[in-house]
CSV table of C-alpha atoms in Angstrom, one decimal:
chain,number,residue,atom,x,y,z
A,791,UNK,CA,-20.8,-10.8,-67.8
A,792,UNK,CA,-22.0,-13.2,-65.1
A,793,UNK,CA,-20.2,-11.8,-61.9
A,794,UNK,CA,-16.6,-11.9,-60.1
A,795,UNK,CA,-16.6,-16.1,-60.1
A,796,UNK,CA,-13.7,-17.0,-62.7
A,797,UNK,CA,-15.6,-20.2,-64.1
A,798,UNK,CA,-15.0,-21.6,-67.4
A,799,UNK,CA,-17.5,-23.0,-69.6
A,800,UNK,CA,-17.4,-27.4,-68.7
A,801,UNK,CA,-16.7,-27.7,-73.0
A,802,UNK,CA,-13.9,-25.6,-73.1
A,803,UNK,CA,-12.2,-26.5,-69.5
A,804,UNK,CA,-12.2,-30.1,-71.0
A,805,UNK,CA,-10.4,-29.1,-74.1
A,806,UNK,CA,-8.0,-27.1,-72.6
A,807,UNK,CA,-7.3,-29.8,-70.1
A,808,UNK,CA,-6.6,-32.1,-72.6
A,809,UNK,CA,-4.2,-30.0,-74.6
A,810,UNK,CA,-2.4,-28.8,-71.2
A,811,UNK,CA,-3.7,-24.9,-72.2
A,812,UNK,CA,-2.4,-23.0,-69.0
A,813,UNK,CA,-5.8,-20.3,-68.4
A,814,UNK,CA,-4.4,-16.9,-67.3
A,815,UNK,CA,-6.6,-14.5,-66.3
A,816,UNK,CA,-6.6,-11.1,-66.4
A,817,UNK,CA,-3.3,-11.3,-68.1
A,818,UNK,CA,-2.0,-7.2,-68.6
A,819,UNK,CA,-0.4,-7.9,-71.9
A,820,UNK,CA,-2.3,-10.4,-75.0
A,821,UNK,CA,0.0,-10.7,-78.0
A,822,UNK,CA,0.4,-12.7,-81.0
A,823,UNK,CA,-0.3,-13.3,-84.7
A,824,UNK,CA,-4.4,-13.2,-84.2
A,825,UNK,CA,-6.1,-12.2,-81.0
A,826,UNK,CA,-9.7,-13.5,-81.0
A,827,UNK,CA,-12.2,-11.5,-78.7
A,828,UNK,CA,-15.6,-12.9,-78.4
A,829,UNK,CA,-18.5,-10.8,-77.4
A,830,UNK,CA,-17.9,-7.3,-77.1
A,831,UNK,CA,-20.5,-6.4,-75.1
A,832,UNK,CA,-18.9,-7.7,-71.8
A,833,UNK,CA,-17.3,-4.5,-72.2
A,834,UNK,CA,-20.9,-2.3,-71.4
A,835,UNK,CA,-19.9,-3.3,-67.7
A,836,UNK,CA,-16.5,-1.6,-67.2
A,837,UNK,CA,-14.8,1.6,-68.6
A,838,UNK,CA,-11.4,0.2,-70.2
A,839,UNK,CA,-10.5,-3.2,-71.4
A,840,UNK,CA,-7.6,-3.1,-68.6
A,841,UNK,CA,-5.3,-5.3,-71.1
A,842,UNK,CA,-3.0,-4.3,-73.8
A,843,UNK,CA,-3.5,-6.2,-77.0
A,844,UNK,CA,-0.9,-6.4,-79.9
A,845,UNK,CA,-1.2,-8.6,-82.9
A,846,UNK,CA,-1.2,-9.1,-86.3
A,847,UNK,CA,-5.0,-9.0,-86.3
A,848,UNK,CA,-7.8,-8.8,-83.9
A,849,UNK,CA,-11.0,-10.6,-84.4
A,850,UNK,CA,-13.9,-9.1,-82.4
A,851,UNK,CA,-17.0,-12.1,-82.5
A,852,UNK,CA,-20.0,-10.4,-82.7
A,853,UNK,CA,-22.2,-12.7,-80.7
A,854,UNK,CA,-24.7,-10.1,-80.1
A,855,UNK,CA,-26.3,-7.5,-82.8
A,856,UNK,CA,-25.3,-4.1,-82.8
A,857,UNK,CA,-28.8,-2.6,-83.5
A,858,UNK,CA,-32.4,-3.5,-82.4
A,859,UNK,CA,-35.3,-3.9,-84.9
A,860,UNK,CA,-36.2,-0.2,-85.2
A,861,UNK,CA,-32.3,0.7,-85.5
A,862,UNK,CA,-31.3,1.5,-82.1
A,863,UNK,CA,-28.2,0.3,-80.0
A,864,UNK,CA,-28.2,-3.2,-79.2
A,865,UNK,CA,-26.0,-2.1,-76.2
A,866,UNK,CA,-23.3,0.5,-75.8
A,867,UNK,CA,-21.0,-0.4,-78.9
A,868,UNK,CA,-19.4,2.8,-79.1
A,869,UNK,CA,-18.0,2.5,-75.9
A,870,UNK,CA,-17.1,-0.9,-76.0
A,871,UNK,CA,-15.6,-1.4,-79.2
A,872,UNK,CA,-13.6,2.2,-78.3
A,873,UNK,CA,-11.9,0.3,-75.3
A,874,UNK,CA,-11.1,-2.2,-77.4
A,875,UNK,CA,-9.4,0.3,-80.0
A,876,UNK,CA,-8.1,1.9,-77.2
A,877,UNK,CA,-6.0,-1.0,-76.0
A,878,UNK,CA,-5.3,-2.6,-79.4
A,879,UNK,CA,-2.1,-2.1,-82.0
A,880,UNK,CA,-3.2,-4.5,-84.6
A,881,UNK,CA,-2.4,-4.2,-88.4
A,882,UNK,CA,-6.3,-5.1,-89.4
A,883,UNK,CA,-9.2,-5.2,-86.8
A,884,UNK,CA,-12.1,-7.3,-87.9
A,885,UNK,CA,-15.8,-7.4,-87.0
A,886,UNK,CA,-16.6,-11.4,-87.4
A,887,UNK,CA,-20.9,-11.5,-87.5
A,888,UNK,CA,-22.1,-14.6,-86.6
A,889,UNK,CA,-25.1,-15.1,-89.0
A,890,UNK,CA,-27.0,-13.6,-91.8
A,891,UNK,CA,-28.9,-11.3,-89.7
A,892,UNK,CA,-26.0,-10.3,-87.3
A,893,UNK,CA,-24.2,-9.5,-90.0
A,894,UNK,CA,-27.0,-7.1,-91.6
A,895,UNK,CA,-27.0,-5.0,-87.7
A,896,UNK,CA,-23.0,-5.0,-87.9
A,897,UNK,CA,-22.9,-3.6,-91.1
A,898,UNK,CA,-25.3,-0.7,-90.6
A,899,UNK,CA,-24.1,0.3,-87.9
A,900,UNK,CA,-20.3,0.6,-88.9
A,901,UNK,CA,-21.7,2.4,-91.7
A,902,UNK,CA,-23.6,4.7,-89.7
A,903,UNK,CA,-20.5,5.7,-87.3
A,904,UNK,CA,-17.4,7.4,-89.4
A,905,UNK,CA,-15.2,6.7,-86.6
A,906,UNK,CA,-15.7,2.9,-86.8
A,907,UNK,CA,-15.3,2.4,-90.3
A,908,UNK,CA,-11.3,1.3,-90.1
A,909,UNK,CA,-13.2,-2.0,-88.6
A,910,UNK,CA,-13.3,-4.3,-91.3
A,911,UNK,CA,-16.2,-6.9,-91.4
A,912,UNK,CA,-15.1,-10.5,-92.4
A,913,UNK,CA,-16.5,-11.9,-95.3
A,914,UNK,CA,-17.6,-15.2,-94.1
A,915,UNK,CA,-20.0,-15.6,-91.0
A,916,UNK,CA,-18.1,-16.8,-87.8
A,917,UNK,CA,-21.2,-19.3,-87.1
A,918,UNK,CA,-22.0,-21.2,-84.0
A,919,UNK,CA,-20.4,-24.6,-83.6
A,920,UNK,CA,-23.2,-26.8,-83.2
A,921,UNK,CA,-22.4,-30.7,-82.6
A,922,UNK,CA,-24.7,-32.8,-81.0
A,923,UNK,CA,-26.6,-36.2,-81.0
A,924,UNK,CA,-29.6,-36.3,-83.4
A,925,UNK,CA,-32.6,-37.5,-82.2
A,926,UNK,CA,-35.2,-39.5,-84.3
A,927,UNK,CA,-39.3,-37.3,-84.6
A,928,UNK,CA,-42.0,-39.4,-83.4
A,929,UNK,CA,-43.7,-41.6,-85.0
A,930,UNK,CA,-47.0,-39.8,-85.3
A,931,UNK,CA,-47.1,-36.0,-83.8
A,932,UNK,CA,-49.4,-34.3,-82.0
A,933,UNK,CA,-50.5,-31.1,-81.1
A,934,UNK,CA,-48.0,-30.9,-78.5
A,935,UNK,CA,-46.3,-26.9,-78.2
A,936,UNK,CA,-43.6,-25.8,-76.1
A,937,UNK,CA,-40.7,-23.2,-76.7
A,938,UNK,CA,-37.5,-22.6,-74.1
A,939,UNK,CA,-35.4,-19.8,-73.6
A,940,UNK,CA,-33.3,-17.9,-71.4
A,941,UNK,CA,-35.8,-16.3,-68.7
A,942,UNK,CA,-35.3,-11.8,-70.1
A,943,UNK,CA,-38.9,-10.6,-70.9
A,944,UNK,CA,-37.1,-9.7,-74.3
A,945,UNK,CA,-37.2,-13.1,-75.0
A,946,UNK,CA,-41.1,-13.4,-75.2
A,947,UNK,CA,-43.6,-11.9,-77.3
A,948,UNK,CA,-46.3,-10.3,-76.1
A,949,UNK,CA,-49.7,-12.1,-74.6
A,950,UNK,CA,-51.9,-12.0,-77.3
A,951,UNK,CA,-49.8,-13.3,-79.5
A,952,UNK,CA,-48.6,-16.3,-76.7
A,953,UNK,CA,-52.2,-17.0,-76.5
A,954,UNK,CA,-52.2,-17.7,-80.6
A,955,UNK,CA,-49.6,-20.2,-80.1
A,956,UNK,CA,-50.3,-21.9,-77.2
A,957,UNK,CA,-54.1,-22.2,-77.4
A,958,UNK,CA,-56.5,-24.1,-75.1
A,959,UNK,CA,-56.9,-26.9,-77.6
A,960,UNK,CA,-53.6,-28.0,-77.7
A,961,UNK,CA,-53.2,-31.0,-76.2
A,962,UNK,CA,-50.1,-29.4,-74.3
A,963,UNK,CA,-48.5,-26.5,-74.2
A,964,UNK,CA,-44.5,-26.0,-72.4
A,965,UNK,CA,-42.9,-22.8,-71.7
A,966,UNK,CA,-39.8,-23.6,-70.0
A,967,UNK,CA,-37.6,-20.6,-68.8
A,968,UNK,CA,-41.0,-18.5,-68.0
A,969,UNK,CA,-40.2,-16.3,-64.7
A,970,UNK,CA,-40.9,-13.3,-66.5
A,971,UNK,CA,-44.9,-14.7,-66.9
A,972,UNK,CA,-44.6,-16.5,-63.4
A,973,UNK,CA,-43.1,-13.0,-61.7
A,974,UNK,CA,-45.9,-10.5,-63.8
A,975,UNK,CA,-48.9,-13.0,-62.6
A,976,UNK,CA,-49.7,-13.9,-66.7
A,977,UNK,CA,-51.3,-17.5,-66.4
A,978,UNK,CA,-53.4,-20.1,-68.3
A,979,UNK,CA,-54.9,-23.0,-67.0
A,980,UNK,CA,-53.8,-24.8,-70.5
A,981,UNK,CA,-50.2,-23.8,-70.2
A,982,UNK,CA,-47.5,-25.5,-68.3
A,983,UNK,CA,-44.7,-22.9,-67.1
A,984,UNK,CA,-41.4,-24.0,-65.7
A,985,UNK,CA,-38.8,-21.6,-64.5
A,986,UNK,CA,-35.5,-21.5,-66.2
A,987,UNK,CA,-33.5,-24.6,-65.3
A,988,UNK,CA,-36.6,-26.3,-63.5
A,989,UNK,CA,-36.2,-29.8,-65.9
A,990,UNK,CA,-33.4,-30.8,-68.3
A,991,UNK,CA,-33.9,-29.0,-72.2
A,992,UNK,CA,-33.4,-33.1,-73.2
A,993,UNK,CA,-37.0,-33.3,-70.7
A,994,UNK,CA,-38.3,-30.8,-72.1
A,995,UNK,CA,-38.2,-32.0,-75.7
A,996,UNK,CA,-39.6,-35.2,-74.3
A,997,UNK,CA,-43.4,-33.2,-73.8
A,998,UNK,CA,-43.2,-31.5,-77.2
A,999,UNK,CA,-43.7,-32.0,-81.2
A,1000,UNK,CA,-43.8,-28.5,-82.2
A,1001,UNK,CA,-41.6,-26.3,-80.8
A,1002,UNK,CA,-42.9,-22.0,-81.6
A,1003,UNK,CA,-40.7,-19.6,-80.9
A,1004,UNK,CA,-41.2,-15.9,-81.5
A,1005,UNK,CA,-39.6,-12.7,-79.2
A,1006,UNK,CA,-40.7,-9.3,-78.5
A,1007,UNK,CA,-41.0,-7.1,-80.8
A,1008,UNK,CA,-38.0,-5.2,-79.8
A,1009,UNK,CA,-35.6,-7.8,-79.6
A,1010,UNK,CA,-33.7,-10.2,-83.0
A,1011,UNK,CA,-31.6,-13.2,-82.0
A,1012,UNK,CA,-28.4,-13.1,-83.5
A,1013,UNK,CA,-28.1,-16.8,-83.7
A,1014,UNK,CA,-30.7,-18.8,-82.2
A,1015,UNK,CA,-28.9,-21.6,-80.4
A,1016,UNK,CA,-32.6,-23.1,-79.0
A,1017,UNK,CA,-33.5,-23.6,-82.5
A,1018,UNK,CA,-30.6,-25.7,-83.2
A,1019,UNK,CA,-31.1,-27.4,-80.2
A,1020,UNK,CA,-35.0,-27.9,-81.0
A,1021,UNK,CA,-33.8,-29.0,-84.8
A,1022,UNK,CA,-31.6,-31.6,-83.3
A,1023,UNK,CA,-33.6,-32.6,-80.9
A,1024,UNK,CA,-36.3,-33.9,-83.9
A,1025,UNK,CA,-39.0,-31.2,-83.8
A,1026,UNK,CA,-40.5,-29.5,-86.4
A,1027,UNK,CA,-39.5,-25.6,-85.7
A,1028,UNK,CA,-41.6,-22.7,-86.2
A,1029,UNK,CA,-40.5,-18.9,-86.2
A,1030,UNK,CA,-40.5,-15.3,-87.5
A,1031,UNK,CA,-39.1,-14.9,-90.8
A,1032,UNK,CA,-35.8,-13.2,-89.5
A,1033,UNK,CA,-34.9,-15.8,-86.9
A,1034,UNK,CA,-35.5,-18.4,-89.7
A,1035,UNK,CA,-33.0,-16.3,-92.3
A,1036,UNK,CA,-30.0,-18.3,-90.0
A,1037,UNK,CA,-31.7,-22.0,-90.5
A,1038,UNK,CA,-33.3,-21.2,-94.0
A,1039,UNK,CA,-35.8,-24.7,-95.0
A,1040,UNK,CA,-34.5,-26.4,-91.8
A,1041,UNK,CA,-37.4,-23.9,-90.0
A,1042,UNK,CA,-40.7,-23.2,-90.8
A,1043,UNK,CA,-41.1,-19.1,-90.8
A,1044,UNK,CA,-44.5,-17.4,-90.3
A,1045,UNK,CA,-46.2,-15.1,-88.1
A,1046,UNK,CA,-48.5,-16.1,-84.4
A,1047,UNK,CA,-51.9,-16.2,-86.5
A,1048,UNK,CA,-50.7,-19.1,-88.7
A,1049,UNK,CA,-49.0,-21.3,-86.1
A,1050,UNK,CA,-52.3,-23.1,-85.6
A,1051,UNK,CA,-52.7,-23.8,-89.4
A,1052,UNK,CA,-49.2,-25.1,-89.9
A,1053,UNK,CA,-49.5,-27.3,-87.2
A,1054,UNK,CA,-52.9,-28.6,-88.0
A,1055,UNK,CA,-51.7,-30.0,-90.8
A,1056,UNK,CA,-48.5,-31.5,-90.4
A,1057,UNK,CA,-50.9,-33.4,-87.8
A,1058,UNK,CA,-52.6,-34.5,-90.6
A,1059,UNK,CA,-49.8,-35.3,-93.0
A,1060,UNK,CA,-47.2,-37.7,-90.4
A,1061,UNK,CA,-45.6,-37.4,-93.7
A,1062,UNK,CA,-44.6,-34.2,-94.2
A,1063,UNK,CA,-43.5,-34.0,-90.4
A,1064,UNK,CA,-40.9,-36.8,-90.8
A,1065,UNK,CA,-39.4,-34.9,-94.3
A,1066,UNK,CA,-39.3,-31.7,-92.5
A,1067,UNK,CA,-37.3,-33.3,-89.9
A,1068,UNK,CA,-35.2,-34.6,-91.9
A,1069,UNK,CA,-34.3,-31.7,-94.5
A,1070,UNK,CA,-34.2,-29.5,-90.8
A,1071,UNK,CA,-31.4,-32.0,-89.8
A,1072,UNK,CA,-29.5,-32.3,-92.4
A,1073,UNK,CA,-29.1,-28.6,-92.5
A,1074,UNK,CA,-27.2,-28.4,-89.3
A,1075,UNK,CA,-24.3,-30.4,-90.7
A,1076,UNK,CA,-23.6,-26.7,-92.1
A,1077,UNK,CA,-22.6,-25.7,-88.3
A,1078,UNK,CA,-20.6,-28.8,-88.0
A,1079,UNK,CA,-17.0,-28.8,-86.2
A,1080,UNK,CA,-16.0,-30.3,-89.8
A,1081,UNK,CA,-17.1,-27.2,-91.6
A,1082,UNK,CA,-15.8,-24.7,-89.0
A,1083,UNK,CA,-12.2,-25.9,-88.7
A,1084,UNK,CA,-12.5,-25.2,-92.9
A,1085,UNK,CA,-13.9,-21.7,-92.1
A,1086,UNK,CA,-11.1,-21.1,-89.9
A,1087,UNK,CA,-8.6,-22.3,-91.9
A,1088,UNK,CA,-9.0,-19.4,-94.4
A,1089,UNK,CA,-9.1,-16.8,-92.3
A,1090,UNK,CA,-6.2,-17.8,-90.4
A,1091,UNK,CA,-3.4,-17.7,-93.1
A,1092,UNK,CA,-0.4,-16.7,-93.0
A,1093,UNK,CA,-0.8,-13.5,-95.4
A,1094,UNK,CA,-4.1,-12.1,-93.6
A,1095,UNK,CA,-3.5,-9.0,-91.8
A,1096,UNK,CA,-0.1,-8.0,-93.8
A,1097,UNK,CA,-0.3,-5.1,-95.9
A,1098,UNK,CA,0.0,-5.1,-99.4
């Protein structure tokens, strides 16, 4: 997905270093009990899958949703999850969502196409790993915004509703990760706009108390790993209401207009900031390494995937 460089992520080359995991790539012929496939939409980039696959069953990681708000395509799953067909003898083939709202655009779609609905659709999400250091709020917040993301314009939500949460009297407002405003000319003279990559996410959650985070109108996160990050991180979190369905109380879901509100008074209650940091971080323990290797553990038995 990110060009012909053969890099591996620096988590995962240290794990498979220290287990002596040989990484073949490219290999002609995948085999074994489960075959697990994350993300099929590296696929929208070629025409076949170029690999044979044979197991007991394949799990296909949805990382990305299958359908838009308004229902269309997400990207090409058709095609993509048709090379994978194409290339796989597998007893069970499984769709494994990755949150409550993933879940909801894998669903629909499988149920909208009759030629994907031998795809079975585990029953347990296949959530995020998230293990990190948590960091302590501040003492006393202040009206200090900021929100990071990868650079797309589909991450971003249109102007007017930018200019709602990052007003001019805030005393600071971040946008880290904002080429898309830099390249289309959109400035502020209250706003603080750093390209993607320009400081450290640990620098940027140095400037900020509240992080806001809304898209465009035409984009869902399937996930919403900056969340986490902002959770752990000890900031209160606040978001649209279908971002927030993956965090539930550890966010605070609303819409642009009431972002000044909210803020406004956790300002005035120090209280109720430090609580809602609290409850936000003790939620995460829910996408623990702990709780995954559990999850895993009951999908991967030995009687999944034989038939009855």
């Amino acid at each position: 997905m990110f060009g012909d460089t053969q890099n591996v992520a620096p988590v995962l080359r240290r794990v498979v270093d220290e287990l002596c995991i040989p990484v073949i790539w490219d290999s002609p012929r995948i085999s074994a009990d489960f075959v697990i496939l994350h993300n099929p939409s590296f696929l929208k980039f070629q025409n076949s899958l170029n690999a044979q696959v044979i197991a007991r069953e394949l799990i296909v990681v949805t990382h990305e949703n299958f359908l838009r708000p308004g229902g269309e395509e997400g990207f090409d799953v058709s095609n993509c999850l048709g090379q994978i067909d194409a290339s796989a003898i597998a007893l069970r083939k499984t769709l494994a969502p990755v949150s409550a709202y993933n879940r909801e655009t894998v669903t629909n779609w499988v149920s909208r196409f009759r030629e994907a609905r031998h795809w079975q659709v585990l029953e347990a999400d296949w959530f995020n790993i998230f293990s990190t250091d948590l960091c302590h709020p501040c003492d006393m917040p202040e009206d200090r915004r900021g929100r990071h993301s990868r650079p797309g314009f589909e991450k971003f939500p249109p102007v007017a509703e930018l200019d709602m949460c990052f007003p001019k009297h805030a005393k600071s407002n971040v946008i880290l990760g904002a080429n898309a405003l830099l390249d289309a000319g959109v400035h502020r003279a209250h706003w603080k706009l750093l390209p993607f990559d320009a400081i450290s996410v640990e620098d940027f959650f140095e400037m900020i108390d509240f992080f806001v985070y809304f898209t465009a109108p035409t984009w869902q996160e399937s996930f919403g790993r900056v969340v986490a990050e902002a959770l752990a991180a000890g900031k209160v979190v606040l978001t649209d209401p279908k971002t927030g369905k993956t965090f539930g109380e550890a966010v605070i879901t609303c819409h642009p207009s009431e972002v000044d509100g909210i803020i406004s008074d956790f300002i005035l209650h120090p209280r109720r900031y430090h609580e809602q940091v609290s409850r936000s971080q003790s939620a995460l323990e829910r996408y623990s390494v702990q709780n995954f290797r559990a999850h895993l553990s009951k999908v991967l038995t030995p009687e999944r995937g034989v038939p009855a």
